[in-house]
Amino acid sequence: MNAGSQRLRLLSYNIQAGTTTGNYREYVTHSWRQVLPNNQRIANLDAIADLVADYDIVALQEVDVGSLRSGFLNQAKYLATHASFPHWHHQGNRKVGMLAHAGNGLLSRIKPTIIEEHKLPGAIRGRGAMVVSFGTGDSALWLVVLHLALGRRARSQQFDYVADLVRDYPNVVVMGDLNTGPASRELRQFCDRAGLILPAPVIPTFPSWEPKRAIDHILVSPHMDITKIDALPVEFSDHRPLAMSLNLNLADVP
């Protein structure tokens, strides 16, 4: 990214390890897909690769980084390769023996300067955050990729942890499945502590077949110039991907 103003296209997507879900019944009737390989998964990943290829930075959640259910395929690497992203990284978090190994992923057309992996607090282990910088100094862009807990208490602890990581940086974007809506107290408190805003409008992303809940979010520093935010109408997962375009004026981001 050169000095001056540049449009940046962001996408946050919980890909459910490459598994589609078409209704609530399938969480039971197709539950075997969460632990066993199936032919549909690769076709789904190919469709996701075509989708994400239009973006500059992609934050992935529930990406399998190599286990039985994915055919021991690192899905972050697969998507990076098939969508021609020069830079990628994965953070393995929750592992269930050889059956499943879920984590976060990053695909980027911009070379990261720093990539940190953080284990998030909570009574049930297996949640993490990736903190990535692009550039250096006060002009650097700091990006956080995360997938938060279902329980409010653990989620609040995780929000507090992440706020402490980023609150001193002037240019921050937080992307992920936060498992809470825009009106929740813990999300409002997080934005206050971290110095971030939740851009309008509120956009439902879950479930993908009939979105009613806004639990996937892209939070940004208040001065950032957002030109578009929308959920994409695809059903490759049980979540819809959330896309944002913004203009940046960051001097030292390569």
PDB file of N, CA and C in Angstrom, residues 102-160:
ATOM      1  N   ALA A 102      -9.744 -26.503  14.589  1.00  0.00           N
ATOM      2  CA  ALA A 102     -10.289 -25.216  14.155  1.00  0.00           C
ATOM      3  C   ALA A 102      -9.380 -24.064  14.564  1.00  0.00           C
ATOM      4  N   GLY A 103      -9.431 -23.002  13.777  1.00  0.00           N
ATOM      5  CA  GLY A 103      -8.628 -21.839  14.115  1.00  0.00           C
ATOM      6  C   GLY A 103      -9.037 -20.628  13.303  1.00  0.00           C
ATOM      7  N   ASN A 104      -8.186 -19.609  13.358  1.00  0.00           N
ATOM      8  CA  ASN A 104      -8.363 -18.379  12.595  1.00  0.00           C
ATOM      9  C   ASN A 104      -7.396 -18.375  11.418  1.00  0.00           C
ATOM     10  N   GLY A 105      -7.741 -17.633  10.383  1.00  0.00           N
ATOM     11  CA  GLY A 105      -6.870 -17.516   9.228  1.00  0.00           C
ATOM     12  C   GLY A 105      -6.801 -16.092   8.710  1.00  0.00           C
ATOM     13  N   LEU A 106      -5.709 -15.780   8.056  1.00  0.00           N
ATOM     14  CA  LEU A 106      -5.511 -14.472   7.434  1.00  0.00           C
ATOM     15  C   LEU A 106      -5.024 -14.677   6.012  1.00  0.00           C
ATOM     16  N   LEU A 107      -5.682 -14.011   5.066  1.00  0.00           N
ATOM     17  CA  LEU A 107      -5.236 -13.946   3.680  1.00  0.00           C
ATOM     18  C   LEU A 107      -4.998 -12.481   3.358  1.00  0.00           C
ATOM     19  N   SER A 108      -3.869 -12.152   2.760  1.00  0.00           N
ATOM     20  CA  SER A 108      -3.565 -10.741   2.549  1.00  0.00           C
ATOM     21  C   SER A 108      -2.765 -10.517   1.275  1.00  0.00           C
ATOM     22  N   ARG A 109      -3.087  -9.436   0.589  1.00  0.00           N
ATOM     23  CA  ARG A 109      -2.313  -9.001  -0.567  1.00  0.00           C
ATOM     24  C   ARG A 109      -1.250  -7.977  -0.141  1.00  0.00           C
ATOM     25  N   ILE A 110      -1.290  -7.595   1.124  1.00  0.00           N
ATOM     26  CA  ILE A 110      -0.314  -6.663   1.693  1.00  0.00           C
ATOM     27  C   ILE A 110       0.582  -7.444   2.643  1.00  0.00           C
ATOM     28  N   LYS A 111       1.864  -7.232   2.580  1.00  0.00           N
ATOM     29  CA  LYS A 111       2.797  -7.986   3.415  1.00  0.00           C
ATOM     30  C   LYS A 111       2.711  -7.530   4.871  1.00  0.00           C
ATOM     31  N   PRO A 112       2.398  -8.437   5.802  1.00  0.00           N
ATOM     32  CA  PRO A 112       2.358  -8.054   7.217  1.00  0.00           C
ATOM     33  C   PRO A 112       3.758  -7.736   7.743  1.00  0.00           C
ATOM     34  N   THR A 113       3.804  -6.806   8.680  1.00  0.00           N
ATOM     35  CA  THR A 113       5.056  -6.479   9.357  1.00  0.00           C
ATOM     36  C   THR A 113       5.242  -7.329  10.602  1.00  0.00           C
ATOM     37  N   ILE A 114       4.164  -7.525  11.343  1.00  0.00           N
ATOM     38  CA  ILE A 114       4.172  -8.314  12.580  1.00  0.00           C
ATOM     39  C   ILE A 114       2.919  -9.182  12.593  1.00  0.00           C
ATOM     40  N   ILE A 115       3.069 -10.437  13.032  1.00  0.00           N
ATOM     41  CA  ILE A 115       1.923 -11.311  13.283  1.00  0.00           C
ATOM     42  C   ILE A 115       2.091 -11.918  14.664  1.00  0.00           C
ATOM     43  N   GLU A 116       1.129 -11.658  15.535  1.00  0.00           N
ATOM     44  CA  GLU A 116       1.137 -12.210  16.891  1.00  0.00           C
ATOM     45  C   GLU A 116      -0.059 -13.137  17.062  1.00  0.00           C
ATOM     46  N   GLU A 117       0.143 -14.226  17.800  1.00  0.00           N
ATOM     47  CA  GLU A 117      -0.937 -15.132  18.159  1.00  0.00           C
ATOM     48  C   GLU A 117      -1.184 -15.048  19.659  1.00  0.00           C
ATOM     49  N   HIS A 118      -2.444 -14.867  20.040  1.00  0.00           N
ATOM     50  CA  HIS A 118      -2.812 -14.756  21.448  1.00  0.00           C
ATOM     51  C   HIS A 118      -3.881 -15.785  21.781  1.00  0.00           C
ATOM     52  N   LYS A 119      -3.698 -16.493  22.880  1.00  0.00           N
ATOM     53  CA  LYS A 119      -4.723 -17.374  23.412  1.00  0.00           C
ATOM     54  C   LYS A 119      -5.635 -16.542  24.301  1.00  0.00           C
ATOM     55  N   LEU A 120      -6.927 -16.631  24.068  1.00  0.00           N
ATOM     56  CA  LEU A 120      -7.878 -15.813  24.804  1.00  0.00           C
ATOM     57  C   LEU A 120      -8.321 -16.495  26.090  1.00  0.00           C
ATOM     58  N   PRO A 121      -8.631 -15.715  27.125  1.00  0.00           N
ATOM     59  CA  PRO A 121      -9.077 -16.304  28.395  1.00  0.00           C
ATOM     60  C   PRO A 121     -10.461 -16.908  28.279  1.00  0.00           C
ATOM     61  N   GLY A 122     -10.781 -17.776  29.232  1.00  0.00           N
ATOM     62  CA  GLY A 122     -12.096 -18.419  29.264  1.00  0.00           C
ATOM     63  C   GLY A 122     -11.996 -19.775  29.925  1.00  0.00           C
ATOM     64  N   ALA A 123     -13.083 -20.196  30.540  1.00  0.00           N
ATOM     65  CA  ALA A 123     -13.086 -21.477  31.235  1.00  0.00           C
ATOM     66  C   ALA A 123     -12.867 -22.637  30.274  1.00  0.00           C
ATOM     67  N   ILE A 124     -13.375 -22.518  29.042  1.00  0.00           N
ATOM     68  CA  ILE A 124     -13.179 -23.542  28.018  1.00  0.00           C
ATOM     69  C   ILE A 124     -12.108 -23.046  27.061  1.00  0.00           C
ATOM     70  N   ARG A 125     -11.007 -23.765  27.000  1.00  0.00           N
ATOM     71  CA  ARG A 125      -9.888 -23.366  26.155  1.00  0.00           C
ATOM     72  C   ARG A 125     -10.227 -23.545  24.678  1.00  0.00           C
ATOM     73  N   GLY A 126      -9.528 -22.791  23.833  1.00  0.00           N
ATOM     74  CA  GLY A 126      -9.676 -23.007  22.403  1.00  0.00           C
ATOM     75  C   GLY A 126     -10.100 -21.790  21.607  1.00  0.00           C
ATOM     76  N   ARG A 127     -10.031 -20.615  22.216  1.00  0.00           N
ATOM     77  CA  ARG A 127     -10.313 -19.382  21.472  1.00  0.00           C
ATOM     78  C   ARG A 127      -9.016 -18.583  21.347  1.00  0.00           C
ATOM     79  N   GLY A 128      -8.848 -17.923  20.200  1.00  0.00           N
ATOM     80  CA  GLY A 128      -7.626 -17.168  19.992  1.00  0.00           C
ATOM     81  C   GLY A 128      -7.846 -15.917  19.184  1.00  0.00           C
ATOM     82  N   ALA A 129      -6.833 -15.071  19.170  1.00  0.00           N
ATOM     83  CA  ALA A 129      -6.847 -13.838  18.381  1.00  0.00           C
ATOM     84  C   ALA A 129      -5.518 -13.699  17.665  1.00  0.00           C
ATOM     85  N   MET A 130      -5.575 -13.290  16.421  1.00  0.00           N
ATOM     86  CA  MET A 130      -4.385 -12.930  15.668  1.00  0.00           C
ATOM     87  C   MET A 130      -4.307 -11.411  15.588  1.00  0.00           C
ATOM     88  N   VAL A 131      -3.155 -10.863  15.963  1.00  0.00           N
ATOM     89  CA  VAL A 131      -2.931  -9.420  15.896  1.00  0.00           C
ATOM     90  C   VAL A 131      -1.843  -9.181  14.858  1.00  0.00           C
ATOM     91  N   VAL A 132      -2.189  -8.406  13.833  1.00  0.00           N
ATOM     92  CA  VAL A 132      -1.311  -8.244  12.672  1.00  0.00           C
ATOM     93  C   VAL A 132      -1.101  -6.755  12.413  1.00  0.00           C
ATOM     94  N   SER A 133       0.134  -6.378  12.149  1.00  0.00           N
ATOM     95  CA  SER A 133       0.395  -4.988  11.760  1.00  0.00           C
ATOM     96  C   SER A 133       0.858  -4.937  10.321  1.00  0.00           C
ATOM     97  N   PHE A 134       0.450  -3.860   9.650  1.00  0.00           N
ATOM     98  CA  PHE A 134       0.909  -3.553   8.304  1.00  0.00           C
ATOM     99  C   PHE A 134       1.568  -2.184   8.384  1.00  0.00           C
ATOM    100  N   GLY A 135       2.884  -2.151   8.182  1.00  0.00           N
ATOM    101  CA  GLY A 135       3.611  -0.908   8.347  1.00  0.00           C
ATOM    102  C   GLY A 135       4.146  -0.754   9.753  1.00  0.00           C
ATOM    103  N   THR A 136       4.749   0.404  10.004  1.00  0.00           N
ATOM    104  CA  THR A 136       5.390   0.648  11.297  1.00  0.00           C
ATOM    105  C   THR A 136       5.025   2.032  11.820  1.00  0.00           C
ATOM    106  N   GLY A 137       5.273   2.220  13.111  1.00  0.00           N
ATOM    107  CA  GLY A 137       5.066   3.526  13.722  1.00  0.00           C
ATOM    108  C   GLY A 137       3.603   3.894  13.847  1.00  0.00           C
ATOM    109  N   ASP A 138       3.355   5.184  14.028  1.00  0.00           N
ATOM    110  CA  ASP A 138       1.988   5.659  14.241  1.00  0.00           C
ATOM    111  C   ASP A 138       1.093   5.476  13.022  1.00  0.00           C
ATOM    112  N   SER A 139       1.679   5.312  11.851  1.00  0.00           N
ATOM    113  CA  SER A 139       0.876   5.166  10.639  1.00  0.00           C
ATOM    114  C   SER A 139       0.518   3.715  10.343  1.00  0.00           C
ATOM    115  N   ALA A 140       0.999   2.771  11.151  1.00  0.00           N
ATOM    116  CA  ALA A 140       0.726   1.357  10.894  1.00  0.00           C
ATOM    117  C   ALA A 140      -0.760   1.049  11.057  1.00  0.00           C
ATOM    118  N   LEU A 141      -1.225   0.101  10.266  1.00  0.00           N
ATOM    119  CA  LEU A 141      -2.565  -0.435  10.422  1.00  0.00           C
ATOM    120  C   LEU A 141      -2.466  -1.708  11.249  1.00  0.00           C
ATOM    121  N   TRP A 142      -3.245  -1.768  12.336  1.00  0.00           N
ATOM    122  CA  TRP A 142      -3.287  -2.945  13.201  1.00  0.00           C
ATOM    123  C   TRP A 142      -4.615  -3.662  12.989  1.00  0.00           C
ATOM    124  N   LEU A 143      -4.518  -4.942  12.684  1.00  0.00           N
ATOM    125  CA  LEU A 143      -5.683  -5.765  12.391  1.00  0.00           C
ATOM    126  C   LEU A 143      -5.777  -6.884  13.412  1.00  0.00           C
ATOM    127  N   VAL A 144      -6.988  -7.137  13.912  1.00  0.00           N
ATOM    128  CA  VAL A 144      -7.224  -8.250  14.833  1.00  0.00           C
ATOM    129  C   VAL A 144      -8.247  -9.188  14.200  1.00  0.00           C
ATOM    130  N   VAL A 145      -7.911 -10.471  14.155  1.00  0.00           N
ATOM    131  CA  VAL A 145      -8.817 -11.515  13.674  1.00  0.00           C
ATOM    132  C   VAL A 145      -9.173 -12.385  14.863  1.00  0.00           C
ATOM    133  N   LEU A 146     -10.475 -12.544  15.148  1.00  0.00           N
ATOM    134  CA  LEU A 146     -10.835 -13.318  16.334  1.00  0.00           C
ATOM    135  C   LEU A 146     -12.208 -13.954  16.203  1.00  0.00           C
ATOM    136  N   HIS A 147     -12.409 -14.959  17.049  1.00  0.00           N
ATOM    137  CA  HIS A 147     -13.664 -15.695  17.140  1.00  0.00           C
ATOM    138  C   HIS A 147     -13.930 -15.882  18.630  1.00  0.00           C
ATOM    139  N   LEU A 148     -14.961 -15.198  19.131  1.00  0.00           N
ATOM    140  CA  LEU A 148     -15.180 -15.150  20.571  1.00  0.00           C
ATOM    141  C   LEU A 148     -16.122 -16.241  21.058  1.00  0.00           C
ATOM    142  N   ALA A 149     -16.164 -16.402  22.379  1.00  0.00           N
ATOM    143  CA  ALA A 149     -16.927 -17.464  23.030  1.00  0.00           C
ATOM    144  C   ALA A 149     -18.432 -17.230  22.915  1.00  0.00           C
ATOM    145  N   LEU A 150     -19.167 -18.319  23.115  1.00  0.00           N
ATOM    146  CA  LEU A 150     -20.625 -18.241  23.126  1.00  0.00           C
ATOM    147  C   LEU A 150     -21.151 -17.657  24.430  1.00  0.00           C
ATOM    148  N   GLY A 151     -20.487 -17.939  25.538  1.00  0.00           N
ATOM    149  CA  GLY A 151     -20.941 -17.470  26.839  1.00  0.00           C
ATOM    150  C   GLY A 151     -20.565 -16.024  27.104  1.00  0.00           C
ATOM    151  N   ARG A 152     -21.470 -15.269  27.724  1.00  0.00           N
ATOM    152  CA  ARG A 152     -21.248 -13.833  27.930  1.00  0.00           C
ATOM    153  C   ARG A 152     -20.059 -13.558  28.856  1.00  0.00           C
ATOM    154  N   ARG A 153     -19.924 -14.335  29.916  1.00  0.00           N
ATOM    155  CA  ARG A 153     -18.833 -14.078  30.854  1.00  0.00           C
ATOM    156  C   ARG A 153     -17.472 -14.248  30.187  1.00  0.00           C
ATOM    157  N   ALA A 154     -17.280 -15.370  29.499  1.00  0.00           N
ATOM    158  CA  ALA A 154     -16.011 -15.597  28.799  1.00  0.00           C
ATOM    159  C   ALA A 154     -15.804 -14.554  27.716  1.00  0.00           C
ATOM    160  N   ARG A 155     -16.871 -14.216  27.007  1.00  0.00           N
ATOM    161  CA  ARG A 155     -16.772 -13.228  25.928  1.00  0.00           C
ATOM    162  C   ARG A 155     -16.331 -11.869  26.486  1.00  0.00           C
ATOM    163  N   SER A 156     -16.846 -11.484  27.621  1.00  0.00           N
ATOM    164  CA  SER A 156     -16.454 -10.214  28.235  1.00  0.00           C
ATOM    165  C   SER A 156     -14.976 -10.225  28.615  1.00  0.00           C
ATOM    166  N   GLN A 157     -14.498 -11.348  29.151  1.00  0.00           N
ATOM    167  CA  GLN A 157     -13.083 -11.465  29.476  1.00  0.00           C
ATOM    168  C   GLN A 157     -12.227 -11.358  28.222  1.00  0.00           C
ATOM    169  N   GLN A 158     -12.681 -11.970  27.156  1.00  0.00           N
ATOM    170  CA  GLN A 158     -11.929 -11.925  25.898  1.00  0.00           C
ATOM    171  C   GLN A 158     -11.922 -10.537  25.295  1.00  0.00           C
ATOM    172  N   PHE A 159     -13.038  -9.849  25.364  1.00  0.00           N
ATOM    173  CA  PHE A 159     -13.079  -8.456  24.909  1.00  0.00           C
ATOM    174  C   PHE A 159     -12.080  -7.602  25.692  1.00  0.00           C
ATOM    175  N   ASP A 160     -12.044  -7.769  27.016  1.00  0.00           N
ATOM    176  CA  ASP A 160     -11.120  -6.995  27.843  1.00  0.00           C
ATOM    177  C   ASP A 160      -9.671  -7.264  27.442  1.00  0.00           C
TER     178      ASP A 160
END
